[in-house]
Structures are given as structure tokens and as C-alpha cells.
Amino acid sequence: MEDQKSLDIPSEPEKYSKELNIAVRAVQMACSLCQEVQDSLISKTNNQIQSKDDNSPVTVADWSVQAIVSWVLSESFGSENVSIVAEEDVQNLSKADSAGLLETVVRTVNDSLSAAPCFGLEGPRNPLSSSDVLEAISRGNSTGGATGRFWTLDPVDGTLGFVRGDQYAVALALIEDGEVVLGVLGCPNYPMKKEWLNYHHRYHRIISKLTPTTSESWDKGCVLYARKGSGETWMQPLLKKNNKLIWPNSAIQAQVSSIDNPALATFCEPVEKSNSSHSFTAGLAHSVGLRKQPLRVYSMVKYAAIARGDAEIFMKFARTGYKEKIWDHAAGVVIIQEAGGVVTDAGGCPLDFSKGIYLEGLDRGIIACAGAKLHEKILRAVDASWNSSSL
Ligand SMILES: Nc1ncnc2c1ncn2[C@@H]1O[C@H](COP(=O)(O)OS(=O)(=O)O)[C@@H](OP(=O)(O)O)[C@H]1O
Ligand SMILES: [Mg+2]
Ligand SMILES: [Mg+2]
Ligand SMILES: [Mg+2]
């Protein structure tokens, strides 16, 4: 009887389950949008790649994804409850000579939102106007901090990879009282199985013209997600616009690699030398006996690679003076940790998401490893190499 009673007590719903559910769907929809824009960027030579003040690229996809994710979150939770720290602003879009660009963004946003039901989301009753879209993008201008709840969004991480037809990611995380509690990472060009990477999307595109592919063979991308403290990271294939969503969309668990011997490990790092010192990591790799060539991959796909066990070490040592932003790391950190990995700065401290838009106080760089033992070894090697390097 006792047992019967306890079974009758409804179990407490998992914390953040609604947030996670909506976030994964929104990222799926964003990935679909990005794939369409990336295809059009590559097929046409057009002027839709803009430069920001720091000369970094920004595209229709960056603004459009920020608009749709912001819109979906606001609709789902009420705009008064949603605070978002996101990368893009409306400055370039609102210029007098940007009318054409804004029009393209508005069209892209409405095309994407009209397919919201395919992702299990509700779209708007009427298409969004330019000012609705600008407002949705601007809602990403929160500044974060140590208390309360906010989302952080990198609508397109690795924009350089994106415009080059290569890897990029859509990254969304929920932060509460300074801790990342949810992370969702969409990787539209990172197939569910690493081996399919060889089947590179460029070839894929050519082949797909010849043979219509089923969703099984077509899923060249994946979405990873994790909830802090669950001890689980999940990965699902990318949804196509007209596939019916069957939640949780055949997700499988992702786990870090068990390799703890540096000689057998693969390390990944940013593609651009200006984003991380390749010479420092090359010296360090040599000192710990890493034999494999570094895997240089754009974007937070590097975090995904560690979480899935496709690589064991990720290092980023930005030049002195560069301050890492929270949206470039939040989703990746929780996804690696819940998959069994360890992420800290080079001093072994956790990354601090409680200080606003930057990871303040970061010691030298970021080190993510498949496990604690390997992480320990890399930290020691960084210390040993640091003083003899010119960084
Ligand atoms: N100088 C400098 N140093 C370090 N990091 C920088 C720098 N400039 C930009 N960024 C940020 O790096 C983000 C891309 O980082 P990645 O690790 O993916 O680098 S790379 O694209 O592989 O080279 C990139 O993210 P996105 O702008 O979303 O693409 C930037 O936020
Ligand atoms: Mg980024
Ligand atoms: Mg970005
Ligand atoms: Mg950028």
C-alpha cells in the first residue's frame, strides 16, 4: 500500500524542462535558417556580409537568428520575464543606407517563423514588421550579471566559418545567479557521426542534387544540449523544416572520450591565429607528447567535439587585452561538463559568467579536456611553458 501511495504522488517536473524544450526547438529552427542563408551566400556572390566596427563579419543570418530566438523566448515566457545577452545589435541595420539589408532580414525572419510549427513552436499570427524585428534583436542587449536569470545567445558563432561555407554554431544558454544552468549548441555542419565529416557538405551539396536524400542520411548537423547537474549531455539530429518533430527527436547521449594519455589525444583550437596563439599551443603540444595534428575548427563546434568524444583537448589563448565574451563559451561549458569533461581557465578556475558580458578575471586562456586527469596534465604543461613563451 505504501508503495502504491508513493506512486500516486506526482513527481516534481524536472527543473528548467520548459526552458530546455523551447531552447532546443528555437535552436533547431535557427539552424535551419542558417543552412538556407549559408547556401544562398555560397551560391550567389552578394553583398550580404557586412563588417562590424572591429572588422569582424556579420551577416543576415546573425541578425535573423537573434531576432527569431529572441521572439520565440519572449512569446514563450513573456517579454517581461526574458532578459537576453546576445552578440548583435541593430546599429548597422538601422542605418539609412541599410534599408535593403533590413528588408532581407525581415523576410528571412518571417520565412523562418512561418515554419515554426515544423519545430513544435507557435509562429506569429501576422508577419513581423521591420520595427518588430528590430525590437526583437534589441532585446538581446541585456548586460547579464551575478543575480537573477538571463539567456545568452551567440546567433552565429564562427561567422567567419559560416561565410566560408565551413563550421559554425548557434549557441544559447540560460544563466541563473551567475551559473550556466542550460546549454544548447546547434552545429549545422557537424554530422551526428564524426565519420560523416569526410562526406563534406560541399560534396554533400553536389551529391544531394543527384539523389534526393532521406532525413537519416541527410542529417549533416546536430544539436547538443545539457542541463547543469543532470550528468547527461544529449545530441539530436538537425530537423528539416518539413519533418514532423517527435520530441525528444531521437536524441542520443554524448560522452567525452576516455583517453587520458596526451600522446593519444587530439587537441582542437581556433582556426584564426589572431584568435589564439598557435605557436604557444604547438610548443605545449610538443611538451606533453601530443602526436596528432591540431584540429582547427571554427566556432563552438570545438566544445561539441570534446563533448562527443571526437577530440580530447580544446585550448584557446587569445592575445593579451582581448576579453572573452560569455556567449562564446556558456553553452559549450555546460555541454562539456555534463558529458564528463572539465573546463577552466589556465589557472584551473571555473569560467565566471557572473560579471556581465565578459569573462572577467580569466587567467591566460581556456582549457577544456575530456577528463580531470588529462586536464591536470595540460594545466601543468601550460604553467611550465608559459614563462618561457613570449605571450
Ligand atoms: N581577437 C580575438 N581573439 C579571440 N577571439 C576573438 C577575437 N576576435 C573575435 N573573437 C571571438 O572569437 C569567436 C570565434 O572564435 P573561434 O574560437 O571559433 O575562432 S576561429 O573562428 O576558429 O578562429 C568570435 O565569435 P563570432 O563573432 O560569433 O564568430 C568572436 O567572438
Ligand atoms: Mg562567437
Ligand atoms: Mg557570433
Ligand atoms: Mg561576431
Tab-separated table of C-alpha atoms and ligand atoms in Angstrom:
chain	number	residue	atom	x	y	z
A	1	MET	CA	0.000	0.000	0.000
A	2	GLU	CA	2.817	2.313	0.953
A	3	ASP	CA	4.399	1.809	-2.445
A	4	GLN	CA	1.123	2.383	-4.203
A	5	LYS	CA	0.731	5.717	-2.435
A	6	SER	CA	4.140	6.989	-3.313
A	7	LEU	CA	3.494	6.136	-6.949
A	8	ASP	CA	0.410	8.334	-6.854
A	9	ILE	CA	2.387	11.378	-5.825
A	10	PRO	CA	3.127	13.293	-8.989
A	11	SER	CA	6.877	13.665	-9.332
A	12	GLU	CA	8.224	17.202	-9.448
A	13	PRO	CA	8.782	18.181	-13.066
A	14	GLU	CA	12.450	18.475	-13.941
A	15	LYS	CA	13.768	21.926	-13.329
A	16	TYR	CA	14.089	24.060	-16.462
A	17	SER	CA	12.296	21.454	-18.583
A	18	LYS	CA	10.128	24.037	-20.349
A	19	GLU	CA	13.133	26.317	-20.880
A	20	LEU	CA	15.182	23.468	-22.335
A	21	ASN	CA	12.351	22.296	-24.529
A	22	ILE	CA	11.807	25.744	-26.036
A	23	ALA	CA	15.520	26.471	-26.324
A	24	VAL	CA	16.236	23.274	-28.275
A	25	ARG	CA	13.344	23.937	-30.642
A	26	ALA	CA	14.428	27.541	-31.159
A	27	VAL	CA	17.999	26.457	-31.901
A	28	GLN	CA	16.752	23.802	-34.323
A	29	MET	CA	14.754	26.472	-36.142
A	30	ALA	CA	17.788	28.786	-36.124
A	31	CYS	CA	19.981	26.068	-37.627
A	32	SER	CA	17.516	25.593	-40.435
A	33	LEU	CA	17.537	29.343	-41.103
A	34	CYS	CA	21.348	29.378	-41.127
A	35	GLN	CA	21.558	26.497	-43.567
A	36	GLU	CA	19.369	28.364	-46.013
A	37	VAL	CA	21.345	31.583	-45.663
A	38	GLN	CA	24.682	29.760	-45.912
A	39	ASP	CA	23.547	28.037	-49.090
A	40	SER	CA	22.464	31.341	-50.594
A	41	LEU	CA	25.691	33.083	-49.558
A	42	ILE	CA	27.717	30.421	-51.285
A	43	SER	CA	25.639	30.114	-54.406
A	44	LYS	CA	25.358	33.848	-55.042
A	45	THR	CA	28.116	36.344	-54.707
A	46	ASN	CA	26.238	39.037	-52.908
A	47	ASN	CA	26.891	41.853	-50.524
A	48	GLN	CA	25.225	40.365	-47.525
A	49	ILE	CA	28.384	40.067	-45.500
A	50	GLN	CA	28.940	43.250	-43.533
A	51	SER	CA	31.851	44.344	-41.398
A	52	LYS	CA	31.425	45.473	-37.817
A	53	ASP	CA	33.498	48.193	-36.162
A	54	ASP	CA	36.120	45.618	-35.150
A	55	ASN	CA	36.226	44.401	-38.779
A	56	SER	CA	34.626	41.087	-37.869
A	57	PRO	CA	31.926	39.837	-40.243
A	58	VAL	CA	28.187	39.880	-39.596
A	59	THR	CA	25.511	38.540	-41.918
A	60	VAL	CA	21.779	38.348	-42.459
A	61	ALA	CA	21.886	35.057	-40.524
A	62	ASP	CA	23.404	36.630	-37.378
A	63	TRP	CA	20.645	39.239	-37.106
A	64	SER	CA	17.854	36.938	-38.240
A	65	VAL	CA	18.736	34.201	-35.756
A	66	GLN	CA	18.966	36.732	-32.949
A	67	ALA	CA	15.519	38.031	-33.932
A	68	ILE	CA	13.799	34.624	-34.095
A	69	VAL	CA	15.345	33.267	-30.885
A	70	SER	CA	14.509	36.456	-29.025
A	71	TRP	CA	10.974	36.406	-30.424
A	72	VAL	CA	10.402	32.740	-29.501
A	73	LEU	CA	11.726	33.214	-25.964
A	74	SER	CA	9.604	36.306	-25.427
A	75	GLU	CA	6.475	34.610	-26.739
A	76	SER	CA	7.077	31.522	-24.624
A	77	PHE	CA	7.958	33.157	-21.330
A	78	GLY	CA	6.589	36.709	-21.689
A	79	SER	CA	8.908	39.506	-22.760
A	80	GLU	CA	8.854	40.973	-19.241
A	81	ASN	CA	10.471	37.754	-17.953
A	82	VAL	CA	13.097	37.425	-20.638
A	83	SER	CA	16.496	39.025	-20.460
A	84	ILE	CA	18.998	38.191	-23.208
A	85	VAL	CA	22.703	38.953	-23.516
A	86	ALA	CA	23.342	38.485	-27.214
A	87	GLU	CA	26.130	39.378	-29.595
A	88	GLU	CA	24.405	41.502	-32.217
A	89	ASP	CA	22.876	44.957	-32.068
A	90	VAL	CA	20.806	46.947	-34.551
A	91	GLN	CA	23.335	49.699	-35.194
A	92	ASN	CA	24.384	48.612	-38.709
A	93	LEU	CA	20.859	47.538	-39.580
A	94	SER	CA	19.240	50.822	-38.692
A	95	LYS	CA	21.486	52.999	-40.856
A	96	ALA	CA	19.754	54.923	-43.603
A	97	ASP	CA	21.638	53.024	-46.312
A	98	SER	CA	20.788	49.625	-44.800
A	99	ALA	CA	17.153	49.538	-45.872
A	100	GLY	CA	17.755	46.683	-48.318
A	101	LEU	CA	19.632	44.696	-45.722
A	102	LEU	CA	16.911	45.201	-43.136
A	103	GLU	CA	14.335	44.122	-45.681
A	104	THR	CA	16.266	40.892	-46.288
A	105	VAL	CA	16.492	40.262	-42.551
A	106	VAL	CA	12.753	40.842	-42.096
A	107	ARG	CA	11.984	38.477	-44.970
A	108	THR	CA	14.367	35.828	-43.602
A	109	VAL	CA	12.839	36.139	-40.128
A	110	ASN	CA	9.284	35.801	-41.412
A	111	ASP	CA	10.175	32.852	-43.677
A	112	SER	CA	11.717	31.126	-40.713
A	113	LEU	CA	8.887	31.885	-38.265
A	114	SER	CA	6.267	30.724	-40.744
A	115	ALA	CA	7.800	27.245	-40.385
A	116	ALA	CA	7.707	27.407	-36.559
A	117	PRO	CA	5.076	24.607	-36.309
A	118	CYS	CA	7.543	22.227	-38.002
A	119	PHE	CA	9.703	22.695	-34.923
A	120	GLY	CA	6.848	22.338	-32.467
A	121	LEU	CA	6.666	26.095	-31.896
A	122	GLU	CA	3.955	28.626	-32.493
A	123	GLY	CA	4.652	31.282	-35.086
A	124	PRO	CA	3.245	34.821	-35.164
A	125	ARG	CA	-0.327	35.373	-36.359
A	126	ASN	CA	0.843	38.083	-38.729
A	127	PRO	CA	4.278	38.576	-40.244
A	128	LEU	CA	6.611	40.704	-38.123
A	129	SER	CA	7.193	44.284	-39.258
A	130	SER	CA	10.656	45.863	-39.518
A	131	SER	CA	10.176	47.500	-36.157
A	132	ASP	CA	9.100	44.187	-34.571
A	133	VAL	CA	12.279	42.604	-35.920
A	134	LEU	CA	14.493	45.465	-34.741
A	135	GLU	CA	12.830	45.305	-31.345
A	136	ALA	CA	13.385	41.540	-31.083
A	137	ILE	CA	17.074	41.953	-31.958
A	138	SER	CA	17.432	44.812	-29.474
A	139	ARG	CA	16.031	42.680	-26.688
A	140	GLY	CA	19.411	40.966	-26.775
A	141	ASN	CA	21.044	43.996	-25.210
A	142	SER	CA	20.932	42.920	-21.555
A	143	THR	CA	24.197	43.056	-19.725
A	144	GLY	CA	23.950	39.963	-17.517
A	145	GLY	CA	25.378	39.938	-14.024
A	146	ALA	CA	25.504	37.944	-10.814
A	147	THR	CA	21.859	37.693	-9.870
A	148	GLY	CA	18.673	36.531	-11.497
A	149	ARG	CA	18.102	34.747	-14.724
A	150	PHE	CA	19.193	35.638	-18.245
A	151	TRP	CA	19.790	33.933	-21.571
A	152	THR	CA	22.965	34.373	-23.527
A	153	LEU	CA	22.951	33.933	-27.285
A	154	ASP	CA	25.558	33.781	-29.999
A	155	PRO	CA	23.283	33.677	-33.036
A	156	VAL	CA	26.107	32.600	-35.341
A	157	ASP	CA	29.345	31.678	-33.645
A	158	GLY	CA	32.225	31.366	-36.059
A	159	THR	CA	30.735	33.791	-38.574
A	160	LEU	CA	33.992	33.504	-40.479
A	161	GLY	CA	33.472	29.754	-40.835
A	162	PHE	CA	29.861	30.409	-41.765
A	163	VAL	CA	30.708	32.748	-44.655
A	164	ARG	CA	33.423	30.370	-45.826
A	165	GLY	CA	30.909	27.507	-46.066
A	166	ASP	CA	32.553	25.767	-43.130
A	167	GLN	CA	31.753	25.019	-39.474
A	168	TYR	CA	29.761	27.383	-37.249
A	169	ALA	CA	27.371	27.084	-34.337
A	170	VAL	CA	24.230	28.593	-32.835
A	171	ALA	CA	24.718	28.849	-29.074
A	172	LEU	CA	22.057	29.514	-26.464
A	173	ALA	CA	22.491	29.193	-22.706
A	174	LEU	CA	20.467	30.026	-19.631
A	175	ILE	CA	22.366	31.553	-16.726
A	176	GLU	CA	20.931	31.785	-13.232
A	177	ASP	CA	22.676	33.562	-10.389
A	178	GLY	CA	25.903	33.531	-12.351
A	179	GLU	CA	25.827	29.794	-13.166
A	180	VAL	CA	25.153	28.283	-16.573
A	181	VAL	CA	22.155	26.016	-15.989
A	182	LEU	CA	21.262	25.089	-19.585
A	183	GLY	CA	23.261	24.959	-22.761
A	184	VAL	CA	22.094	24.309	-26.318
A	185	LEU	CA	24.546	24.179	-29.193
A	186	GLY	CA	23.391	23.817	-32.774
A	187	CYS	CA	26.105	22.657	-35.173
A	188	PRO	CA	24.543	22.600	-38.645
A	189	ASN	CA	27.624	21.245	-40.435
A	190	TYR	CA	28.770	18.790	-37.793
A	191	PRO	CA	27.183	15.423	-38.560
A	192	MET	CA	25.865	13.062	-35.887
A	193	LYS	CA	28.701	10.703	-36.726
A	194	LYS	CA	32.202	12.090	-36.981
A	195	GLU	CA	32.949	9.787	-39.921
A	196	TRP	CA	30.362	11.658	-41.952
A	197	LEU	CA	32.549	14.727	-41.729
A	198	ASN	CA	34.621	13.354	-44.577
A	199	TYR	CA	31.446	13.419	-46.517
A	200	HIS	CA	31.932	17.138	-46.510
A	201	HIS	CA	28.898	19.320	-47.052
A	202	ARG	CA	30.314	20.749	-50.238
A	203	TYR	CA	30.340	17.307	-51.777
A	204	HIS	CA	27.103	16.662	-49.997
A	205	ARG	CA	25.534	19.553	-51.796
A	206	ILE	CA	26.646	18.242	-55.165
A	207	ILE	CA	25.521	14.723	-54.361
A	208	SER	CA	22.194	15.878	-52.980
A	209	LYS	CA	21.334	17.359	-56.338
A	210	LEU	CA	21.696	13.919	-57.863
A	211	THR	CA	19.974	11.837	-55.206
A	212	PRO	CA	17.178	13.110	-53.009
A	213	THR	CA	18.274	12.119	-49.530
A	214	THR	CA	16.213	10.812	-46.657
A	215	SER	CA	16.346	12.672	-43.359
A	216	GLU	CA	18.541	9.853	-41.986
A	217	SER	CA	21.341	10.257	-44.459
A	218	TRP	CA	20.870	13.972	-44.817
A	219	ASP	CA	21.307	14.974	-41.218
A	220	LYS	CA	24.641	16.616	-41.609
A	221	GLY	CA	24.173	18.598	-38.448
A	222	CYS	CA	23.389	18.067	-34.804
A	223	VAL	CA	22.105	19.912	-31.764
A	224	LEU	CA	23.684	19.211	-28.367
A	225	TYR	CA	22.105	20.174	-25.072
A	226	ALA	CA	22.644	19.735	-21.365
A	227	ARG	CA	21.159	20.737	-18.039
A	228	LYS	CA	23.558	21.513	-15.220
A	229	GLY	CA	23.779	18.774	-12.614
A	230	SER	CA	21.995	16.167	-14.751
A	231	GLY	CA	25.198	14.362	-15.679
A	232	GLU	CA	23.851	13.992	-19.187
A	233	THR	CA	24.507	15.668	-22.499
A	234	TRP	CA	22.194	14.838	-25.354
A	235	MET	CA	22.536	15.124	-29.085
A	236	GLN	CA	19.846	15.046	-31.718
A	237	PRO	CA	19.987	15.276	-35.496
A	238	LEU	CA	19.036	18.502	-37.160
A	239	LEU	CA	15.411	18.768	-38.093
A	240	LYS	CA	14.361	19.684	-41.547
A	241	LYS	CA	11.602	22.216	-41.974
A	242	ASN	CA	9.009	19.748	-43.101
A	243	ASN	CA	9.864	16.852	-40.838
A	244	LYS	CA	7.410	16.424	-38.022
A	245	LEU	CA	9.057	16.954	-34.671
A	246	ILE	CA	8.889	13.948	-32.400
A	247	TRP	CA	10.241	15.183	-29.127
A	248	PRO	CA	12.862	14.334	-27.985
A	249	ASN	CA	13.661	13.709	-31.613
A	250	SER	CA	15.663	10.523	-31.181
A	251	ALA	CA	18.316	12.125	-29.027
A	252	ILE	CA	21.320	10.045	-28.080
A	253	GLN	CA	23.677	10.646	-25.201
A	254	ALA	CA	27.030	12.259	-25.837
A	255	GLN	CA	30.049	11.421	-23.744
A	256	VAL	CA	33.610	12.590	-23.596
A	257	SER	CA	36.474	10.351	-24.690
A	258	SER	CA	38.190	8.142	-22.120
A	259	ILE	CA	41.657	8.895	-23.485
A	260	ASP	CA	43.828	10.458	-20.806
A	261	ASN	CA	47.200	9.929	-22.414
A	262	PRO	CA	48.264	13.104	-24.233
A	263	ALA	CA	50.201	11.034	-26.748
A	264	LEU	CA	46.912	9.618	-27.982
A	265	ALA	CA	44.850	12.774	-27.623
A	266	THR	CA	43.603	15.127	-30.312
A	267	PHE	CA	43.521	18.804	-29.489
A	268	CYS	CA	41.453	21.437	-31.158
A	269	GLU	CA	41.856	25.171	-31.332
A	270	PRO	CA	40.580	28.209	-33.258
A	271	VAL	CA	41.312	28.417	-36.964
A	272	GLU	CA	42.436	32.029	-36.856
A	273	LYS	CA	45.897	32.730	-35.470
A	274	SER	CA	44.623	36.107	-34.358
A	275	ASN	CA	42.088	34.410	-32.059
A	276	SER	CA	44.505	32.094	-30.277
A	277	SER	CA	48.266	31.659	-30.239
A	278	HIS	CA	49.057	28.683	-32.444
A	279	SER	CA	52.737	28.924	-31.606
A	280	PHE	CA	52.108	28.658	-27.861
A	281	THR	CA	49.811	25.652	-28.237
A	282	ALA	CA	52.240	23.997	-30.671
A	283	GLY	CA	55.028	24.266	-28.071
A	284	LEU	CA	52.742	22.978	-25.377
A	285	ALA	CA	51.527	20.111	-27.538
A	286	HIS	CA	55.121	19.110	-28.158
A	287	SER	CA	55.966	19.305	-24.448
A	288	VAL	CA	53.176	16.908	-23.434
A	289	GLY	CA	53.885	14.492	-26.270
A	290	LEU	CA	50.793	15.203	-28.364
A	291	ARG	CA	51.415	13.424	-31.631
A	292	LYS	CA	48.325	14.283	-33.589
A	293	GLN	CA	47.961	17.387	-35.717
A	294	PRO	CA	45.752	20.035	-34.119
A	295	LEU	CA	42.188	20.052	-35.327
A	296	ARG	CA	41.483	23.655	-36.281
A	297	VAL	CA	37.767	24.214	-36.307
A	298	TYR	CA	35.731	27.416	-36.367
A	299	SER	CA	33.328	28.184	-33.552
A	300	MET	CA	31.985	26.360	-30.530
A	301	VAL	CA	31.916	23.198	-32.616
A	302	LYS	CA	35.218	22.685	-30.741
A	303	TYR	CA	33.235	22.342	-27.500
A	304	ALA	CA	30.880	19.931	-29.273
A	305	ALA	CA	33.841	17.852	-30.461
A	306	ILE	CA	35.103	17.424	-26.888
A	307	ALA	CA	31.627	16.648	-25.500
A	308	ARG	CA	31.088	13.968	-28.146
A	309	GLY	CA	34.475	12.345	-27.667
A	310	ASP	CA	35.766	13.317	-31.127
A	311	ALA	CA	38.691	15.226	-29.585
A	312	GLU	CA	40.163	15.385	-26.087
A	313	ILE	CA	41.598	18.855	-25.564
A	314	PHE	CA	40.484	22.364	-26.530
A	315	MET	CA	42.718	25.328	-25.849
A	316	LYS	CA	42.239	28.998	-26.607
A	317	PHE	CA	44.835	31.596	-25.697
A	318	ALA	CA	43.643	34.937	-27.007
A	319	ARG	CA	46.096	37.801	-27.280
A	320	THR	CA	46.649	39.897	-24.170
A	321	GLY	CA	43.944	42.508	-23.843
A	322	TYR	CA	41.233	40.533	-25.629
A	323	LYS	CA	38.336	39.830	-23.291
A	324	GLU	CA	36.348	36.682	-23.963
A	325	LYS	CA	32.586	37.136	-24.114
A	326	ILE	CA	30.140	34.937	-22.248
A	327	TRP	CA	28.100	33.962	-25.334
A	328	ASP	CA	31.191	32.431	-26.946
A	329	HIS	CA	31.503	29.858	-24.139
A	330	ALA	CA	28.445	29.450	-21.887
A	331	ALA	CA	26.584	26.737	-23.819
A	332	GLY	CA	29.797	24.847	-24.596
A	333	VAL	CA	30.960	24.755	-20.989
A	334	VAL	CA	27.863	23.075	-19.548
A	335	ILE	CA	27.663	20.707	-22.520
A	336	ILE	CA	31.239	19.503	-21.934
A	337	GLN	CA	30.867	19.315	-18.150
A	338	GLU	CA	27.693	17.254	-18.215
A	339	ALA	CA	29.280	14.936	-20.802
A	340	GLY	CA	32.034	14.237	-18.275
A	341	GLY	CA	34.660	16.818	-19.211
A	342	VAL	CA	36.369	19.667	-17.383
A	343	VAL	CA	36.546	23.334	-18.455
A	344	THR	CA	38.551	26.005	-16.622
A	345	ASP	CA	40.896	28.872	-17.283
A	346	ALA	CA	44.630	28.172	-17.325
A	347	GLY	CA	44.760	28.688	-13.556
A	348	GLY	CA	42.246	25.881	-13.027
A	349	CYS	CA	39.382	28.216	-12.045
A	350	PRO	CA	35.900	27.828	-13.489
A	351	LEU	CA	34.893	30.456	-16.052
A	352	ASP	CA	32.988	33.264	-14.357
A	353	PHE	CA	29.682	34.059	-16.065
A	354	SER	CA	28.534	36.429	-13.346
A	355	LYS	CA	30.419	39.599	-14.265
A	356	GLY	CA	28.458	40.928	-17.226
A	357	ILE	CA	29.170	40.352	-20.885
A	358	TYR	CA	32.841	39.431	-20.422
A	359	LEU	CA	34.535	36.500	-18.723
A	360	GLU	CA	36.320	38.808	-16.294
A	361	GLY	CA	39.395	37.612	-14.456
A	362	LEU	CA	40.191	34.870	-16.937
A	363	ASP	CA	43.665	33.551	-16.247
A	364	ARG	CA	45.568	33.367	-19.578
A	365	GLY	CA	43.224	31.172	-21.593
A	366	ILE	CA	40.590	28.465	-21.705
A	367	ILE	CA	41.341	24.773	-21.327
A	368	ALA	CA	38.713	22.111	-21.823
A	369	CYS	CA	39.572	18.433	-21.522
A	370	ALA	CA	37.833	15.098	-21.776
A	371	GLY	CA	38.608	14.272	-18.159
A	372	ALA	CA	40.176	15.506	-14.934
A	373	LYS	CA	43.456	13.590	-15.338
A	374	LEU	CA	44.166	14.948	-18.782
A	375	HIS	CA	43.109	18.409	-17.656
A	376	GLU	CA	45.571	18.279	-14.763
A	377	LYS	CA	48.414	17.355	-17.137
A	378	ILE	CA	47.595	20.158	-19.551
A	379	LEU	CA	47.382	22.758	-16.768
A	380	ARG	CA	50.805	21.704	-15.502
A	381	ALA	CA	52.233	21.909	-19.011
A	382	VAL	CA	50.753	25.370	-19.545
A	383	ASP	CA	52.426	26.574	-16.364
A	384	ALA	CA	55.735	25.074	-17.409
A	385	SER	CA	55.605	26.585	-20.919
A	386	TRP	CA	54.122	29.960	-20.019
A	387	ASN	CA	57.164	31.722	-18.662
A	388	SER	CA	59.384	30.589	-21.484
A	389	SER	CA	56.887	31.788	-24.082
A	390	SER	CA	56.589	35.298	-25.341
A	391	LEU	CA	52.849	35.649	-24.625
B	1	LIG	N1	40.971	38.817	-31.399
B	1	LIG	C1	40.191	37.842	-30.951
B	1	LIG	N2	40.692	36.929	-30.118
B	1	LIG	C2	39.936	35.930	-29.674
B	1	LIG	N3	38.664	35.741	-30.013
B	1	LIG	C3	38.097	36.625	-30.843
B	1	LIG	C4	38.826	37.707	-31.357
B	1	LIG	N4	38.012	38.422	-32.147
B	1	LIG	C5	36.809	37.808	-32.128
B	1	LIG	N5	36.861	36.736	-31.335
B	1	LIG	C6	35.788	35.818	-30.987
B	1	LIG	O1	36.094	34.530	-31.420
B	1	LIG	C7	34.912	33.905	-31.874
B	1	LIG	C8	35.295	32.805	-32.783
B	1	LIG	O2	36.203	32.052	-32.048
B	1	LIG	P1	36.765	30.742	-32.545
B	1	LIG	O3	37.374	30.024	-31.412
B	1	LIG	O4	35.704	29.992	-33.232
B	1	LIG	O5	37.876	31.202	-33.572
B	1	LIG	S1	38.032	30.769	-35.066
B	1	LIG	O6	36.903	31.266	-35.820
B	1	LIG	O7	38.158	29.310	-35.078
B	1	LIG	O8	39.299	31.370	-35.484
B	1	LIG	C9	34.137	35.000	-32.495
B	1	LIG	O9	32.769	34.685	-32.418
B	1	LIG	P2	31.763	35.170	-33.594
B	1	LIG	O10	31.897	36.655	-33.711
B	1	LIG	O11	30.441	34.759	-33.025
B	1	LIG	O12	32.129	34.443	-34.835
B	1	LIG	C10	34.496	36.198	-31.631
B	1	LIG	O13	33.588	36.432	-30.592
B	2	MG	MG	31.005	33.913	-31.163
B	3	MG	MG	28.526	35.361	-33.398
B	4	MG	MG	30.768	38.061	-34.374
